[in-house]
Short mmCIF file of C-alpha atoms and ligand atoms in Angstrom, two decimals:
data_model
loop_
_atom_site.label_atom_id
_atom_site.label_comp_id
_atom_site.label_asym_id
_atom_site.label_seq_id
_atom_site.Cartn_x
_atom_site.Cartn_y
_atom_site.Cartn_z
CA MET I 154 77.31 130.90 108.48
CA SER I 155 78.68 127.42 108.58
CA ASP I 156 76.10 124.61 108.01
CA ALA I 157 76.26 120.96 108.24
CA THR I 158 78.40 120.46 105.34
CA ASP I 159 81.50 122.28 106.58
CA THR I 160 82.04 121.11 110.14
CA ASP I 161 84.16 118.01 111.47
CA ALA I 162 82.67 114.73 109.57
CA ARG I 163 82.99 113.42 113.05
CA ASP I 164 80.34 115.46 114.89
CA GLY I 165 77.82 113.42 115.97
CA GLN I 166 79.10 110.37 113.95
CA THR I 167 80.27 107.13 115.17
CA ASP I 168 83.73 106.02 113.80
CA ALA I 169 82.05 103.19 111.95
CA ALA I 170 79.27 105.69 110.54
CA LEU I 171 82.24 107.80 108.82
CA ALA I 172 84.10 104.93 107.81
CA GLU I 173 81.09 103.53 106.14
CA PHE I 174 80.36 106.96 104.71
CA ILE I 175 83.78 107.73 102.89
CA ARG I 176 83.74 103.53 101.63
CA ARG I 177 80.24 104.12 100.07
CA LEU I 178 81.79 107.14 98.19
CA PRO I 179 83.03 105.89 94.72
CA LYS I 180 86.86 106.35 94.80
CA ALA I 181 90.01 106.16 92.27
CA GLU I 182 93.19 105.38 93.77
CA LEU I 183 95.98 107.01 91.90
CA HIS I 184 99.02 106.93 93.47
CA LEU I 185 99.96 103.63 94.63
CA HIS I 186 103.24 101.16 93.97
CA ILE I 187 102.19 97.40 93.50
CA GLU I 188 105.42 96.42 94.60
CA GLY I 189 104.30 98.59 97.96
CA THR I 190 101.70 96.01 98.78
CA LEU I 191 104.04 93.34 99.62
CA GLU I 192 102.65 92.33 102.91
CA PRO I 193 105.21 90.75 105.38
CA GLU I 194 102.88 87.44 105.06
CA LEU I 195 103.18 87.07 101.31
CA LEU I 196 106.47 88.28 101.18
CA LEU I 197 107.59 85.40 103.35
CA GLU I 198 105.71 82.81 101.58
CA LEU I 199 107.29 84.28 98.04
CA GLY I 200 110.52 84.02 99.66
CA ARG I 201 110.28 80.14 100.93
CA ARG I 202 108.80 79.60 97.34
CA ASN I 203 111.72 81.44 95.60
CA GLY I 204 114.48 80.53 97.67
CA VAL I 205 115.18 84.14 98.53
CA ASP I 206 116.60 84.81 101.78
CA LEU I 207 115.35 87.77 103.93
CA PRO I 208 116.44 89.67 106.75
CA CYS I 209 113.16 88.78 109.15
CA SER I 210 111.62 84.99 109.65
CA SER I 211 108.00 86.33 110.82
CA ALA I 212 105.23 88.84 109.96
CA GLU I 213 106.10 90.72 113.40
CA GLU I 214 109.63 90.78 112.80
CA CYS I 215 109.19 92.59 109.25
CA ARG I 216 106.63 94.88 110.58
CA ALA I 217 109.10 96.02 113.47
CA ARG I 218 111.75 97.01 111.03
CA TYR I 219 109.12 99.28 109.36
CA ARG I 220 109.94 102.51 111.12
CA PHE I 221 111.52 104.74 108.77
CA ASN I 222 113.74 107.93 108.81
CA ASP I 223 113.35 109.05 105.81
CA LEU I 224 112.51 108.13 101.96
CA GLN I 225 115.81 106.54 101.42
CA HIS I 226 115.56 104.43 104.42
CA PHE I 227 112.10 102.80 103.32
CA LEU I 228 113.67 102.26 99.55
CA ASP I 229 116.55 100.72 100.87
CA ILE I 230 113.92 98.11 102.58
CA TYR I 231 111.48 98.02 99.90
CA TYR I 232 114.26 97.40 97.16
CA GLU I 233 114.97 94.04 99.40
CA GLY I 234 111.39 92.87 99.28
CA VAL I 235 110.83 93.01 95.75
CA GLN I 236 113.74 90.40 95.42
CA VAL I 237 110.93 87.66 96.31
CA LEU I 238 108.95 88.89 93.18
CA VAL I 239 110.40 86.23 90.53
CA THR I 240 107.19 84.55 88.57
CA GLU I 241 104.60 85.63 86.81
CA GLN I 242 102.52 84.07 89.25
CA ASP I 243 104.14 86.06 91.82
CA PHE I 244 102.96 89.53 90.33
CA SER I 245 99.59 88.09 89.57
CA ASP I 246 99.26 87.00 93.64
CA LEU I 247 100.57 90.28 94.61
CA THR I 248 98.24 92.39 92.62
CA ALA I 249 95.15 90.28 93.22
CA ALA I 250 95.67 90.91 97.06
CA TYR I 251 95.90 94.51 96.59
CA VAL I 252 92.93 95.08 94.37
CA ARG I 253 90.82 92.68 96.76
CA ARG I 254 91.66 95.00 99.45
CA VAL I 255 90.95 98.03 97.60
CA ALA I 256 87.72 97.07 96.71
CA ALA I 257 86.64 96.43 100.04
CA ASP I 258 87.49 100.29 100.67
CA GLY I 259 85.04 101.37 98.02
CA ALA I 260 87.49 101.86 95.20
CA ARG I 261 86.19 101.74 91.67
CA HIS I 262 88.91 102.29 89.76
CA VAL I 263 92.94 101.61 90.26
CA GLU I 264 95.89 103.17 88.52
CA VAL I 265 98.86 101.11 89.32
CA PHE I 266 102.60 102.00 89.66
CA PHE I 267 105.49 99.43 88.80
CA ASP I 268 109.14 99.32 88.55
CA PRO I 269 110.81 97.16 85.93
CA GLN I 270 114.25 98.47 86.66
CA SER I 271 113.61 96.59 90.16
CA HIS I 272 112.96 93.41 88.03
CA VAL I 273 114.73 93.33 84.94
CA PRO I 274 117.66 93.66 85.72
CA ARG I 275 117.40 90.82 88.14
CA GLY I 276 116.68 88.51 85.11
CA VAL I 277 112.90 88.70 85.54
CA PRO I 278 111.45 88.97 82.02
CA PHE I 279 109.69 92.43 81.64
CA ALA I 280 106.67 90.58 80.02
CA ASP I 281 106.24 88.36 83.01
CA VAL I 282 106.02 91.39 85.20
CA VAL I 283 103.53 92.96 83.27
CA GLY I 284 101.82 89.76 82.34
CA GLY I 285 101.01 88.82 85.92
CA ILE I 286 99.67 92.49 87.05
CA THR I 287 97.41 92.48 84.02
CA ARG I 288 96.30 89.33 84.53
CA ALA I 289 95.43 89.83 88.24
CA LEU I 290 93.87 93.41 87.03
CA ARG I 291 91.66 91.81 84.29
CA ASP I 292 90.38 89.45 86.69
CA ALA I 293 89.82 91.93 89.67
CA GLU I 294 87.47 94.04 86.73
CA THR I 295 85.33 91.32 85.92
CA GLU I 296 85.11 89.92 89.52
CA LEU I 297 84.94 93.17 91.58
CA GLY I 298 84.08 95.68 88.83
CA VAL I 299 87.14 97.53 89.49
CA SER I 300 88.78 99.27 86.40
CA TRP I 301 92.29 99.88 85.37
CA ARG I 302 95.39 101.30 84.15
CA LEU I 303 98.94 100.28 84.54
CA ILE I 304 102.00 103.30 84.81
CA MET I 305 105.46 102.21 84.71
CA CYS I 306 107.91 104.29 86.84
CA PHE I 307 111.48 105.07 86.01
CA LEU I 308 114.09 105.07 89.03
CA ARG I 309 115.27 108.31 89.35
CA ASP I 310 118.47 107.56 90.74
CA ARG I 311 119.29 105.04 88.31
CA PRO I 312 120.75 106.44 84.79
CA ALA I 313 118.38 107.78 81.98
CA ALA I 314 120.05 105.31 79.29
CA GLU I 315 118.43 102.79 81.78
CA ALA I 316 115.32 104.46 81.92
CA MET I 317 115.10 105.08 77.95
CA GLU I 318 115.73 101.02 77.59
CA MET I 319 112.87 100.14 79.88
CA LEU I 320 110.95 102.29 77.50
CA GLU I 321 112.08 100.42 74.31
CA LEU I 322 110.89 97.27 76.63
CA ALA I 323 107.57 98.84 77.28
CA LEU I 324 106.70 99.34 73.77
CA PRO I 325 105.38 96.40 72.55
CA HIS I 326 102.83 96.51 75.92
CA ARG I 327 101.50 100.10 74.91
CA ASP I 328 97.89 98.44 75.15
CA VAL I 329 98.20 97.94 78.50
CA ILE I 330 100.67 100.34 79.87
CA ALA I 331 98.97 103.63 80.30
CA GLY I 332 101.80 106.07 81.24
CA VAL I 333 105.28 106.50 82.47
CA GLY I 334 106.09 107.82 86.23
CA LEU I 335 109.08 108.78 87.98
CA ASP I 336 110.05 107.67 91.51
CA SER I 337 112.75 106.58 93.82
CA ALA I 338 115.08 108.98 95.62
CA GLU I 339 114.24 112.40 94.84
CA VAL I 340 116.73 114.91 96.65
CA GLY I 341 119.41 115.21 93.96
CA HIS I 342 117.88 113.76 90.96
CA PRO I 343 115.82 116.50 89.39
CA PRO I 344 113.27 115.59 86.44
CA ALA I 345 115.63 117.40 83.78
CA GLU I 346 117.74 114.40 83.74
CA PHE I 347 114.86 112.62 82.35
CA ALA I 348 113.50 115.06 79.50
CA GLU I 349 114.10 113.23 76.65
CA VAL I 350 113.12 109.68 77.80
CA TYR I 351 109.78 111.37 78.73
CA ALA I 352 109.70 113.04 75.31
CA ARG I 353 110.09 109.95 73.99
CA ALA I 354 107.75 108.26 75.82
CA ARG I 355 104.94 111.14 75.14
CA GLU I 356 105.64 110.72 71.73
CA ALA I 357 104.92 106.94 71.73
CA GLY I 358 101.53 107.83 73.51
CA PHE I 359 102.06 107.61 76.93
CA VAL I 360 100.65 109.93 79.62
CA ALA I 361 103.12 111.24 81.54
CA VAL I 362 102.82 111.58 85.57
CA ALA I 363 105.96 112.57 87.97
CA HIS I 364 106.68 112.22 91.72
CA ALA I 365 107.61 115.47 92.38
CA GLY I 366 107.91 117.75 95.94
CA GLU I 367 107.91 114.54 98.47
CA GLU I 368 111.39 115.16 99.75
CA GLY I 369 112.64 117.65 96.78
CA PRO I 370 111.91 121.34 96.50
CA PRO I 371 109.08 123.26 94.79
CA GLN I 372 111.21 123.72 91.89
CA TYR I 373 111.15 120.18 91.10
CA ILE I 374 107.23 120.10 90.64
CA SER I 375 107.98 123.27 88.38
CA ASP I 376 110.28 121.50 86.30
CA ALA I 377 108.08 118.11 86.29
CA LEU I 378 105.26 120.45 84.44
CA ASP I 379 107.76 122.82 82.30
CA VAL I 380 110.11 119.88 81.40
CA LEU I 381 108.71 116.52 81.44
CA LYS I 382 105.08 117.94 80.60
CA VAL I 383 103.32 116.01 83.50
CA ARG I 384 99.52 115.97 83.34
CA ARG I 385 99.76 115.25 87.13
CA ILE I 386 102.17 115.55 90.34
CA ASP I 387 102.81 112.24 92.80
CA HIS I 388 103.06 113.94 96.10
CA GLY I 389 103.55 117.57 95.23
CA VAL I 390 103.61 118.23 99.34
CA ALA I 391 106.32 121.25 98.70
CA ALA I 392 103.89 122.93 96.66
CA ILE I 393 102.75 124.72 100.12
CA GLU I 394 106.10 126.13 99.85
CA ASP I 395 105.19 128.31 97.00
CA GLU I 396 102.03 130.40 96.39
CA ALA I 397 102.59 131.40 92.78
CA LEU I 398 103.09 127.61 92.26
CA GLN I 399 99.80 126.61 93.80
CA ARG I 400 97.98 129.25 91.67
CA ARG I 401 99.82 127.38 88.42
CA LEU I 402 98.79 124.18 89.73
CA ALA I 403 94.96 125.38 90.70
CA GLU I 404 94.60 127.19 87.55
CA LEU I 405 96.10 124.79 85.07
CA ARG I 406 93.96 121.84 86.94
CA VAL I 407 97.24 119.81 87.60
CA PRO I 408 96.24 117.10 90.29
CA LEU I 409 98.16 116.23 93.12
CA THR I 410 97.96 112.54 94.22
CA MET I 411 99.24 113.04 98.19
CA CYS I 412 99.68 110.32 100.23
CA PRO I 413 99.47 111.53 104.01
CA LEU I 414 100.37 108.08 106.07
CA SER I 415 103.32 107.59 103.69
CA ASN I 416 104.44 111.10 104.33
CA LEU I 417 104.01 110.78 107.98
CA GLU I 418 105.83 107.45 107.90
CA LEU I 419 108.80 108.74 106.04
CA GLN I 420 108.97 112.11 108.12
CA VAL I 421 108.09 114.12 105.20
CA THR I 422 105.27 116.00 107.66
CA PRO I 423 106.07 115.44 111.43
CA ASP I 424 102.41 115.47 112.34
CA LEU I 425 99.27 114.76 109.83
CA SER I 426 97.93 117.65 111.70
CA LEU I 427 100.33 120.15 110.08
CA HIS I 428 99.82 117.60 106.39
CA PRO I 429 99.09 120.60 103.96
CA LEU I 430 96.33 118.77 101.88
CA LYS I 431 93.42 120.56 103.48
CA ARG I 432 95.34 124.00 102.99
CA LEU I 433 95.92 123.11 99.34
CA LEU I 434 92.38 121.54 99.03
CA ASP I 435 91.41 124.87 100.24
CA ALA I 436 93.49 126.88 97.62
CA GLY I 437 91.46 125.22 94.63
CA LEU I 438 93.88 122.58 94.00
CA VAL I 439 92.73 119.12 92.72
CA VAL I 440 94.26 117.34 95.90
CA THR I 441 93.41 113.47 96.07
CA VAL I 442 94.24 111.06 98.75
CA ASN I 443 96.25 107.63 98.09
CA SER I 444 98.40 104.65 99.91
CA ASP I 445 101.21 105.06 98.24
CA ASP I 446 102.75 101.96 99.90
CA PRO I 447 99.95 100.51 102.27
CA ALA I 448 101.78 97.34 103.28
CA TYR I 449 104.89 99.51 104.48
CA PHE I 450 102.81 102.21 105.61
CA ASP I 451 100.14 100.75 107.91
CA GLY I 452 97.24 101.83 105.73
CA TYR I 453 95.23 101.19 102.72
CA LEU I 454 92.83 103.90 101.12
CA LEU I 455 90.55 104.33 103.70
CA ASP I 456 92.49 104.28 106.20
CA ASN I 457 94.37 107.60 104.80
CA TYR I 458 90.90 108.95 104.32
CA LEU I 459 89.98 108.30 107.90
CA ALA I 460 93.55 109.65 108.98
CA VAL I 461 93.38 113.16 107.51
CA GLN I 462 89.85 113.48 108.37
CA ARG I 463 90.85 113.04 111.93
CA ALA I 464 93.89 115.25 111.94
CA LEU I 465 92.48 117.89 109.87
CA GLY I 466 88.84 118.18 110.76
CA LEU I 467 88.08 117.37 107.11
CA SER I 468 83.76 117.82 106.62
CA HIS I 469 81.36 115.55 104.78
CA ALA I 470 81.91 117.75 101.88
CA ASP I 471 85.70 118.08 101.95
CA LEU I 472 85.72 114.24 101.67
CA ALA I 473 83.33 114.04 98.99
CA GLN I 474 85.63 116.80 97.23
CA LEU I 475 88.59 114.21 97.78
CA ALA I 476 86.42 111.31 96.23
CA ARG I 477 85.34 113.66 93.10
CA ASN I 478 88.81 114.95 92.54
CA SER I 479 90.16 111.49 92.38
CA ILE I 480 87.89 110.30 89.88
CA THR I 481 88.61 113.78 87.90
CA ALA I 482 92.32 113.53 88.10
CA SER I 483 92.44 109.73 86.71
CA LEU I 484 92.85 108.65 83.17
CA LEU I 485 89.20 107.01 82.92
CA PRO I 486 87.09 108.23 79.71
CA ASP I 487 84.91 111.76 80.53
CA ALA I 488 81.59 109.81 80.42
CA ARG I 489 82.67 106.99 83.00
CA LYS I 490 84.11 109.81 85.10
CA ALA I 491 80.47 111.80 85.03
CA GLU I 492 78.59 108.30 86.14
CA LEU I 493 80.97 108.25 89.31
CA ILE I 494 80.60 111.49 90.10
CA THR I 495 76.74 111.44 89.97
CA GLU I 496 77.42 108.66 92.21
CA ILE I 497 79.45 110.64 94.58
CA ASP I 498 76.80 113.30 94.69
CA HIS I 499 74.04 110.87 95.88
CA VAL I 500 76.52 109.57 98.33
CA ALA I 501 76.95 112.81 99.74
CA ALA I 502 73.43 114.25 99.38
CA GLY I 503 72.58 111.11 101.41
CA THR I 504 69.76 110.27 98.45
N1 LIG A 720 108.84 103.99 95.44
C1 LIG A 720 107.95 103.42 96.04
N2 LIG A 720 107.58 104.30 97.25
C2 LIG A 720 107.94 105.58 96.49
C3 LIG A 720 107.60 106.78 97.10
N3 LIG A 720 106.84 106.93 98.18
N4 LIG A 720 108.82 107.75 96.78
C4 LIG A 720 109.45 107.63 95.79
N5 LIG A 720 109.50 106.27 95.36
C5 LIG A 720 108.96 105.19 95.64
ZN1 LIG A 721 104.97 107.12 95.73
#
């Protein structure tokens, strides 16, 4: 028997009412590259401010380039864009704009990735990157009530020795950097290359997460668990190809931070109706919805919830479960998680 909780949330509801329901659900965004929130308008402004030449001279021209064949095609444009980020103020402006935007979507907590290797080798001091991002996050916490954690990612297509150097630079900032992650071009760069860096990072008290199974095989997900000992998998799309792995992820309650619009734009999935998010949710995995690089993939957090709702016919109960999962999978203390989950239960019950 089906009841109102497992029917398509769009049935009998306007798009605006559905968006409002999702917006009111307290949510955490757990997979977000701060450099991927660089909207063309700010890209152009910072390019002018810092005297950096860009391949586009209007926001429309920049946006017209955002049609990606695959992850590498996107990364080439993304790494070109990061060059305009030079001063502490630039990182602060970038971060402030993102938190304002995601707070409007009903995010109550954000876990923000940054890529020091995109900045430090260009001569930007590590302390300026971290200082600018954290200044904006602290201000947003006070003004908007959005809590935060910061996660430093290593670029997996760069040598592990360089990642180790970044880790050394991060140690004095251990009070504001909660974790380490692994991003950039996945195929041909298996997790095992970073075993030593991750061991050292965990020893120093950093939480471990890693991108795995975005374009890479399910084996990279298993390796991230076994070798890097991560507590979360970023993306994890390839888990759909391996039922034993799905059972393992469900039993261990290892969250997947999925990014539907990113997967669509980078041709990881040819159509959102084929995205594995709902199948993995139904298989009992702790699946979450996130935006990855929203300035490039044409959608922030709420847009991603709405897109999967529409493509996969998610119910109100599914949407509330995704919001609950985002809180459960976060690095928040248990007491705060319990408060936010109680709020979600009230919104879901209409009380
Ligand atoms: N860096 C920024 N976005 C990324 C993604 N989707 N995958 C891997 N590395 C990234
Ligand atoms: Zn990512």
